[in-house]
Coordinates of N, CA and C in Angstrom, one line a residue:
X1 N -1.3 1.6 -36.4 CA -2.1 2.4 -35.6 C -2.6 1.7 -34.4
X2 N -2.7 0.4 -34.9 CA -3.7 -0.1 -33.5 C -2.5 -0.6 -32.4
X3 N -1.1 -0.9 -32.9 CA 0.0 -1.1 -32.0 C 0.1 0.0 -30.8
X4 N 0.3 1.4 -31.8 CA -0.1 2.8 -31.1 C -0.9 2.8 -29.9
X5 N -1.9 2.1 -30.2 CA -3.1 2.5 -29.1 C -3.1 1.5 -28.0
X6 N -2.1 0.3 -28.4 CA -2.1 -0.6 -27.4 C -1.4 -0.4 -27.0
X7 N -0.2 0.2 -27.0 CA 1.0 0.8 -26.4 C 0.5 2.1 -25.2
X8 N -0.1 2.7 -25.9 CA -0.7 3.9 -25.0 C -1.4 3.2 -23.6
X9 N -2.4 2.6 -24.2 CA -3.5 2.0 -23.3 C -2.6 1.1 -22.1
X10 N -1.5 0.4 -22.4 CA -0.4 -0.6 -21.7 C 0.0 0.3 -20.6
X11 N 0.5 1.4 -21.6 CA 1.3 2.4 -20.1 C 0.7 2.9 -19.0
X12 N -0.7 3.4 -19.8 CA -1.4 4.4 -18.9 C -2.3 3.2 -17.9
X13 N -2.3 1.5 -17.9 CA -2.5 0.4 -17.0 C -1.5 0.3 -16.0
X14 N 0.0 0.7 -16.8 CA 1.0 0.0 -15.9 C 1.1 1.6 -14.8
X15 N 1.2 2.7 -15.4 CA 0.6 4.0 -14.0 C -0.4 3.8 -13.1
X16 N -1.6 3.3 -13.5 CA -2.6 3.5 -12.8 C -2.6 2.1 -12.0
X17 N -1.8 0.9 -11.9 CA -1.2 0.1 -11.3 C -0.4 0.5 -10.0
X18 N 0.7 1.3 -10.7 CA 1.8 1.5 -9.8 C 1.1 2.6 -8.6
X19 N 0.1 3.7 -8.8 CA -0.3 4.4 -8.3 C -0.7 4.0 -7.1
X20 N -1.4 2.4 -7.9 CA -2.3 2.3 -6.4 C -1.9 1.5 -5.9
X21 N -0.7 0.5 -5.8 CA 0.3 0.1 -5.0 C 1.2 0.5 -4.1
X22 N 1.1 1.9 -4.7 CA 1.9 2.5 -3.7 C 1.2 3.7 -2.9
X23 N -0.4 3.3 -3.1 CA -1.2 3.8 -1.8 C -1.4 2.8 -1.0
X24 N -1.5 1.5 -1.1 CA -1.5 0.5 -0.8 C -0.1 0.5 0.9
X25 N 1.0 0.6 0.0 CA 2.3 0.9 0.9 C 2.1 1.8 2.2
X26 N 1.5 3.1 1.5 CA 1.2 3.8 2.5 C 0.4 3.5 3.6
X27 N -0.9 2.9 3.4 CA -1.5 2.8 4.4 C -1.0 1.3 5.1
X28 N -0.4 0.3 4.2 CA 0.2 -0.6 4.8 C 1.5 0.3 6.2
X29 N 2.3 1.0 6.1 CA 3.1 1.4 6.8 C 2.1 2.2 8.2
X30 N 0.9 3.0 8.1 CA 0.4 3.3 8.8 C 0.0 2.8 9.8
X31 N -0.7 1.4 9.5 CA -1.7 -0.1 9.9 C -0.6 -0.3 11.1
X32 N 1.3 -0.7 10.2 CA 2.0 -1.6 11.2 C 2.4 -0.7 12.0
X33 N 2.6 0.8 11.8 CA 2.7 1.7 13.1 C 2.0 1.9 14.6
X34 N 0.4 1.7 13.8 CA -0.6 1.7 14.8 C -0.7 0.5 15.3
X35 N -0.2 -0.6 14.8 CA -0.7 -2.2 15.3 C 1.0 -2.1 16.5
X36 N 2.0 -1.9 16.0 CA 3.2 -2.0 16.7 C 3.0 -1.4 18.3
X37 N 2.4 0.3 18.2 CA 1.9 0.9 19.4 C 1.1 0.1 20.2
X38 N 0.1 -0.1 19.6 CA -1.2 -1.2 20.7 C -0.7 -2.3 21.0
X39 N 0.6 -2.8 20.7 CA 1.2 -4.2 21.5 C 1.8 -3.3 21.9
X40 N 3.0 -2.8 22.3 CA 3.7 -1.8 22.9 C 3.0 -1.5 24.3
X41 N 1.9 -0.9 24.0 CA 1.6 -0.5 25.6 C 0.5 -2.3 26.0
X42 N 0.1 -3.4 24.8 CA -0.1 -4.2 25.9 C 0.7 -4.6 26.7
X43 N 1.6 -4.7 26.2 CA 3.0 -5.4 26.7 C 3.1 -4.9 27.8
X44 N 4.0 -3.3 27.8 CA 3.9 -2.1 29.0 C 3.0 -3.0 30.0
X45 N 1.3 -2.5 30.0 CA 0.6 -2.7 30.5 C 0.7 -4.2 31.3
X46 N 1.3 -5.5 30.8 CA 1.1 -6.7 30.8 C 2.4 -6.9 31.7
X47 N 3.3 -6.5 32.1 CA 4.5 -6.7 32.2 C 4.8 -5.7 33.6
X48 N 3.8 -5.2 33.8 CA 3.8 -4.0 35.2 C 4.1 -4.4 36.4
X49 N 4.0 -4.3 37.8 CA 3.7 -5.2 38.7 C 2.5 -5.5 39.2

């Protein structure tokens, strides 16, 4: 019974893990979008005549 429960308790760690790693992802891909843009136009900007 207690294998049971450690079994349960493991999985429902290794979900609530994976969950929030992969909100993690998400806002990681957002960050390097936004960070990519704001060098983009310094550059633009830097590179003008």
């Amino acid at each position: 019974m207690k294998q049971l429960i450690v079994l349960i308790s493991t999985v429902i760690l290794g979900i609530a893990i994976a969950a929030m790693v992969l909100g993690f992802r998400a806002d990681a891909g957002r960050l390097a979008g936004t960070v990519s843009g704001q060098i983009d136009a310094m550059v633009t900007e830097f590179s003008g005549p």
